[in-house]
Amino acid sequence: MEGDDAAASHPLSKWRSDFSRAFRYYLDRSTPHTTGRWLGTAVVAVIYVLRVYFVHGFYIVSYGLGIYLLNILIGFLSPLVDPELEVSDGPALPTRGSDEFKPFVRRLPEFKFWYSITKAFCVAFVMTFFSMFDVPVFWPILLCYWIVLFFLTMKRQIVHMIKYKYVPFNIGKKRYGAKKSPGSSSSISKD
Protein backbone atom coordinates (compact mmCIF):
# COMPACT_ATOMS: atom_id res chain seq x y z
CA MET A 1 0.00 0.00 0.00
CA GLU A 2 2.72 2.47 0.94
CA GLY A 3 4.57 1.66 -2.30
CA ASP A 4 1.45 2.51 -4.32
CA ASP A 5 1.14 5.89 -2.60
CA ALA A 6 4.82 6.68 -3.25
CA ALA A 7 4.53 5.60 -6.89
CA ALA A 8 1.37 7.66 -7.38
CA SER A 9 2.81 10.75 -5.72
CA HIS A 10 6.11 10.56 -7.62
CA PRO A 11 4.65 11.49 -11.06
CA LEU A 12 2.57 14.19 -9.42
CA SER A 13 5.60 15.70 -7.66
CA LYS A 14 7.63 15.42 -10.89
CA TRP A 15 4.89 17.22 -12.84
CA ARG A 16 4.68 19.89 -10.12
CA SER A 17 8.44 20.35 -10.17
CA ASP A 18 8.50 20.60 -13.98
CA PHE A 19 5.64 23.07 -13.99
CA SER A 20 7.29 25.18 -11.29
CA ARG A 21 10.58 25.20 -13.18
CA ALA A 22 8.89 26.22 -16.46
CA PHE A 23 6.85 28.91 -14.69
CA ARG A 24 10.00 30.36 -13.08
CA TYR A 25 11.81 30.26 -16.43
CA TYR A 26 9.13 32.32 -18.20
CA LEU A 27 8.73 34.62 -15.21
CA ASP A 28 12.49 35.31 -15.23
CA ARG A 29 12.42 35.92 -18.99
CA SER A 30 9.63 38.49 -18.53
CA THR A 31 11.63 40.55 -16.03
CA PRO A 32 13.20 43.06 -18.46
CA HIS A 33 9.96 43.56 -20.41
CA THR A 34 8.30 46.02 -18.04
CA THR A 35 5.85 47.53 -20.53
CA GLY A 36 4.71 44.15 -21.80
CA ARG A 37 4.21 42.83 -18.28
CA TRP A 38 2.09 45.82 -17.27
CA LEU A 39 0.05 45.64 -20.47
CA GLY A 40 -0.66 41.99 -19.72
CA THR A 41 -1.75 42.91 -16.20
CA ALA A 42 -4.00 45.64 -17.61
CA VAL A 43 -5.64 43.04 -19.86
CA VAL A 44 -6.16 40.72 -16.88
CA ALA A 45 -7.66 43.63 -14.89
CA VAL A 46 -10.04 44.53 -17.73
CA ILE A 47 -11.16 40.90 -18.01
CA TYR A 48 -11.84 40.84 -14.26
CA VAL A 49 -13.79 44.11 -14.37
CA LEU A 50 -15.86 42.88 -17.31
CA ARG A 51 -16.58 39.61 -15.47
CA VAL A 52 -17.81 41.48 -12.38
CA TYR A 53 -19.82 43.90 -14.52
CA PHE A 54 -21.62 41.22 -16.52
CA VAL A 55 -22.26 38.94 -13.52
CA HIS A 56 -23.52 41.88 -11.40
CA GLY A 57 -22.00 40.47 -8.26
CA PHE A 58 -18.85 39.64 -6.32
CA TYR A 59 -18.58 43.19 -5.02
CA ILE A 60 -17.12 42.01 -1.73
CA VAL A 61 -14.36 40.23 -3.69
CA SER A 62 -13.69 43.46 -5.56
CA TYR A 63 -13.58 45.40 -2.29
CA GLY A 64 -11.09 42.92 -0.83
CA LEU A 65 -9.04 43.16 -4.03
CA GLY A 66 -9.06 46.96 -3.77
CA ILE A 67 -7.88 46.86 -0.15
CA TYR A 68 -5.09 44.43 -1.07
CA LEU A 69 -4.01 46.57 -4.05
CA LEU A 70 -3.93 49.65 -1.81
CA ASN A 71 -1.78 47.79 0.69
CA ILE A 72 0.81 46.74 -1.88
CA LEU A 73 0.75 50.21 -3.47
CA ILE A 74 1.80 51.66 -0.11
CA GLY A 75 4.64 49.12 0.03
CA PHE A 76 5.69 50.16 -3.47
CA LEU A 77 5.72 53.85 -2.57
CA SER A 78 7.50 53.43 0.77
CA PRO A 79 11.25 53.37 1.33
CA LEU A 80 12.93 50.17 2.47
CA VAL A 81 14.07 51.82 5.68
CA ASP A 82 11.41 54.08 7.17
CA PRO A 83 13.09 57.19 8.61
CA GLU A 84 10.42 57.44 11.34
CA LEU A 85 11.15 53.94 12.64
CA GLU A 86 14.93 53.92 12.20
CA VAL A 87 16.85 54.14 15.46
CA SER A 88 19.83 56.19 14.33
CA ASP A 89 21.29 59.66 14.71
CA GLY A 90 19.20 61.06 11.86
CA PRO A 91 16.91 60.17 9.02
CA ALA A 92 18.20 57.75 6.40
CA LEU A 93 16.89 59.83 3.53
CA PRO A 94 18.55 63.21 2.93
CA THR A 95 16.58 66.14 4.33
CA ARG A 96 18.93 68.95 3.25
CA GLY A 97 20.83 69.65 0.05
CA SER A 98 24.13 69.15 1.87
CA ASP A 99 23.23 65.65 3.08
CA GLU A 100 24.79 62.59 1.52
CA PHE A 101 22.87 61.23 -1.46
CA LYS A 102 21.19 57.94 -0.71
CA PRO A 103 19.15 56.46 -3.56
CA PHE A 104 15.53 55.57 -2.98
CA VAL A 105 15.15 51.85 -2.35
CA ARG A 106 11.58 50.59 -2.31
CA ARG A 107 10.19 48.32 0.35
CA LEU A 108 8.44 46.40 -2.46
CA PRO A 109 10.40 46.26 -5.75
CA GLU A 110 8.61 46.88 -9.06
CA PHE A 111 8.73 43.25 -10.19
CA LYS A 112 7.23 41.95 -6.95
CA PHE A 113 4.66 44.76 -7.09
CA TRP A 114 3.66 43.71 -10.62
CA TYR A 115 3.62 40.02 -9.72
CA SER A 116 1.46 40.64 -6.63
CA ILE A 117 -1.05 42.71 -8.59
CA THR A 118 -1.29 40.16 -11.40
CA LYS A 119 -1.66 37.27 -8.97
CA ALA A 120 -4.34 39.17 -7.02
CA PHE A 121 -6.41 39.81 -10.14
CA CYS A 122 -6.09 36.16 -11.18
CA VAL A 123 -7.17 34.90 -7.73
CA ALA A 124 -10.10 37.36 -7.66
CA PHE A 125 -11.12 36.25 -11.17
CA VAL A 126 -11.14 32.58 -10.10
CA MET A 127 -13.17 33.50 -7.02
CA THR A 128 -15.92 34.91 -9.28
CA PHE A 129 -16.71 31.35 -10.42
CA PHE A 130 -17.73 30.24 -6.91
CA SER A 131 -21.12 31.45 -5.66
CA MET A 132 -20.10 31.28 -2.00
CA PHE A 133 -17.99 34.43 -2.56
CA ASP A 134 -20.96 36.35 -3.99
CA VAL A 135 -22.08 37.92 -0.72
CA PRO A 136 -24.98 40.32 -1.26
CA VAL A 137 -23.86 43.83 -0.31
CA PHE A 138 -24.82 47.34 -1.27
CA TRP A 139 -21.83 48.10 -3.48
CA PRO A 140 -22.00 51.94 -3.41
CA ILE A 141 -21.26 51.87 0.33
CA LEU A 142 -18.21 49.65 -0.26
CA LEU A 143 -17.04 51.98 -3.02
CA CYS A 144 -17.39 55.00 -0.71
CA TYR A 145 -15.49 53.20 2.07
CA TRP A 146 -12.70 52.32 -0.34
CA ILE A 147 -12.45 55.86 -1.76
CA VAL A 148 -12.25 57.37 1.74
CA LEU A 149 -9.66 54.79 2.76
CA PHE A 150 -7.66 55.46 -0.40
CA PHE A 151 -7.58 59.23 0.10
CA LEU A 152 -6.72 59.03 3.78
CA THR A 153 -3.94 56.52 3.15
CA MET A 154 -2.49 58.41 0.20
CA LYS A 155 -2.65 61.70 2.13
CA ARG A 156 -0.60 60.12 4.92
CA GLN A 157 1.87 58.70 2.37
CA ILE A 158 2.25 62.02 0.55
CA VAL A 159 2.82 63.84 3.86
CA HIS A 160 5.50 61.26 4.67
CA MET A 161 7.13 61.83 1.24
CA ILE A 162 7.14 65.59 1.76
CA LYS A 163 8.45 65.35 5.31
CA TYR A 164 11.41 63.13 4.36
CA LYS A 165 11.87 64.59 0.85
CA TYR A 166 11.86 61.49 -1.31
CA VAL A 167 10.23 60.77 -4.64
CA PRO A 168 9.53 57.10 -5.37
CA PHE A 169 9.39 57.62 -9.14
CA ASN A 170 12.27 58.09 -11.54
CA ILE A 171 10.36 60.17 -14.07
CA GLY A 172 12.49 63.00 -15.39
CA LYS A 173 15.77 61.73 -14.00
CA LYS A 174 18.85 61.71 -16.19
CA ARG A 175 19.75 58.49 -17.94
CA TYR A 176 23.40 57.81 -18.28
CA GLY A 177 24.78 55.91 -21.24
CA ALA A 178 22.25 57.35 -23.69
CA LYS A 179 23.31 58.13 -27.23
CA LYS A 180 25.02 61.45 -27.65
CA SER A 181 24.12 63.88 -30.38
CA PRO A 182 26.56 64.01 -33.31
CA GLY A 183 27.72 67.54 -32.39
CA SER A 184 28.69 66.55 -28.85
CA SER A 185 31.46 64.11 -29.74
CA SER A 186 34.16 63.83 -27.15
CA SER A 187 36.88 62.70 -29.54
CA ILE A 188 40.14 64.58 -29.43
CA SER A 189 41.16 66.04 -32.77
CA LYS A 190 44.78 65.72 -33.84
CA ASP A 191 46.34 68.83 -35.38
XYZ file of C-alpha atoms in Angstrom, residues 22-175:
154
model
C 8.888 26.220 -16.463
C 6.851 28.915 -14.692
C 9.996 30.361 -13.082
C 11.805 30.261 -16.431
C 9.135 32.320 -18.204
C 8.733 34.618 -15.210
C 12.487 35.312 -15.234
C 12.418 35.917 -18.986
C 9.627 38.490 -18.532
C 11.632 40.553 -16.030
C 13.201 43.063 -18.457
C 9.961 43.556 -20.413
C 8.298 46.020 -18.042
C 5.851 47.535 -20.526
C 4.708 44.154 -21.800
C 4.208 42.833 -18.282
C 2.089 45.824 -17.267
C 0.049 45.637 -20.475
C -0.664 41.991 -19.717
C -1.746 42.915 -16.202
C -4.003 45.642 -17.608
C -5.644 43.041 -19.862
C -6.163 40.720 -16.879
C -7.665 43.626 -14.892
C -10.042 44.532 -17.726
C -11.162 40.904 -18.009
C -11.837 40.837 -14.261
C -13.788 44.113 -14.365
C -15.856 42.877 -17.307
C -16.585 39.614 -15.475
C -17.806 41.483 -12.381
C -19.818 43.897 -14.523
C -21.621 41.215 -16.516
C -22.260 38.940 -13.524
C -23.520 41.881 -11.395
C -22.003 40.466 -8.260
C -18.853 39.643 -6.319
C -18.576 43.193 -5.018
C -17.117 42.013 -1.734
C -14.360 40.230 -3.690
C -13.686 43.459 -5.562
C -13.578 45.397 -2.290
C -11.089 42.919 -0.830
C -9.043 43.158 -4.031
C -9.062 46.963 -3.773
C -7.881 46.862 -0.147
C -5.092 44.433 -1.073
C -4.006 46.575 -4.046
C -3.929 49.652 -1.811
C -1.778 47.788 0.690
C 0.814 46.743 -1.877
C 0.752 50.209 -3.473
C 1.800 51.663 -0.109
C 4.636 49.120 0.030
C 5.693 50.157 -3.466
C 5.718 53.854 -2.574
C 7.498 53.431 0.766
C 11.252 53.373 1.333
C 12.927 50.169 2.470
C 14.072 51.823 5.684
C 11.411 54.080 7.165
C 13.089 57.186 8.610
C 10.422 57.442 11.340
C 11.152 53.941 12.635
C 14.925 53.921 12.198
C 16.853 54.135 15.465
C 19.829 56.194 14.330
C 21.287 59.656 14.711
C 19.202 61.063 11.863
C 16.909 60.174 9.021
C 18.203 57.745 6.395
C 16.890 59.831 3.528
C 18.548 63.213 2.933
C 16.585 66.142 4.327
C 18.930 68.954 3.249
C 20.831 69.651 0.054
C 24.131 69.149 1.874
C 23.229 65.646 3.085
C 24.791 62.590 1.522
C 22.871 61.234 -1.463
C 21.186 57.945 -0.715
C 19.147 56.462 -3.559
C 15.532 55.568 -2.980
C 15.151 51.845 -2.346
C 11.580 50.586 -2.312
C 10.189 48.318 0.349
C 8.441 46.401 -2.461
C 10.400 46.257 -5.755
C 8.615 46.882 -9.059
C 8.732 43.252 -10.192
C 7.234 41.946 -6.953
C 4.665 44.755 -7.093
C 3.655 43.713 -10.617
C 3.620 40.019 -9.718
C 1.459 40.637 -6.630
C -1.052 42.709 -8.589
C -1.290 40.158 -11.396
C -1.657 37.271 -8.974
C -4.338 39.169 -7.017
C -6.407 39.813 -10.141
C -6.093 36.158 -11.175
C -7.175 34.904 -7.735
C -10.097 37.355 -7.662
C -11.116 36.247 -11.166
C -11.138 32.584 -10.105
C -13.173 33.502 -7.018
C -15.923 34.906 -9.281
C -16.708 31.350 -10.418
C -17.735 30.239 -6.907
C -21.120 31.446 -5.664
C -20.096 31.282 -2.000
C -17.986 34.432 -2.560
C -20.959 36.350 -3.994
C -22.079 37.924 -0.716
C -24.984 40.322 -1.265
C -23.859 43.828 -0.308
C -24.820 47.344 -1.273
C -21.826 48.100 -3.478
C -22.004 51.942 -3.412
C -21.261 51.869 0.327
C -18.214 49.645 -0.257
C -17.043 51.979 -3.016
C -17.388 54.997 -0.711
C -15.495 53.201 2.066
C -12.703 52.323 -0.340
C -12.455 55.858 -1.758
C -12.254 57.369 1.745
C -9.656 54.791 2.764
C -7.656 55.464 -0.402
C -7.584 59.230 0.096
C -6.722 59.027 3.784
C -3.939 56.520 3.150
C -2.489 58.408 0.202
C -2.648 61.699 2.127
C -0.599 60.117 4.917
C 1.868 58.695 2.373
C 2.255 62.018 0.551
C 2.815 63.843 3.858
C 5.501 61.256 4.666
C 7.128 61.828 1.239
C 7.145 65.595 1.755
C 8.453 65.346 5.308
C 11.414 63.133 4.365
C 11.868 64.595 0.855
C 11.856 61.493 -1.309
C 10.229 60.769 -4.640
C 9.534 57.100 -5.369
C 9.392 57.620 -9.136
C 12.272 58.088 -11.540
C 10.359 60.173 -14.075
C 12.488 62.998 -15.388
C 15.774 61.732 -13.998
C 18.855 61.713 -16.191
C 19.749 58.494 -17.937
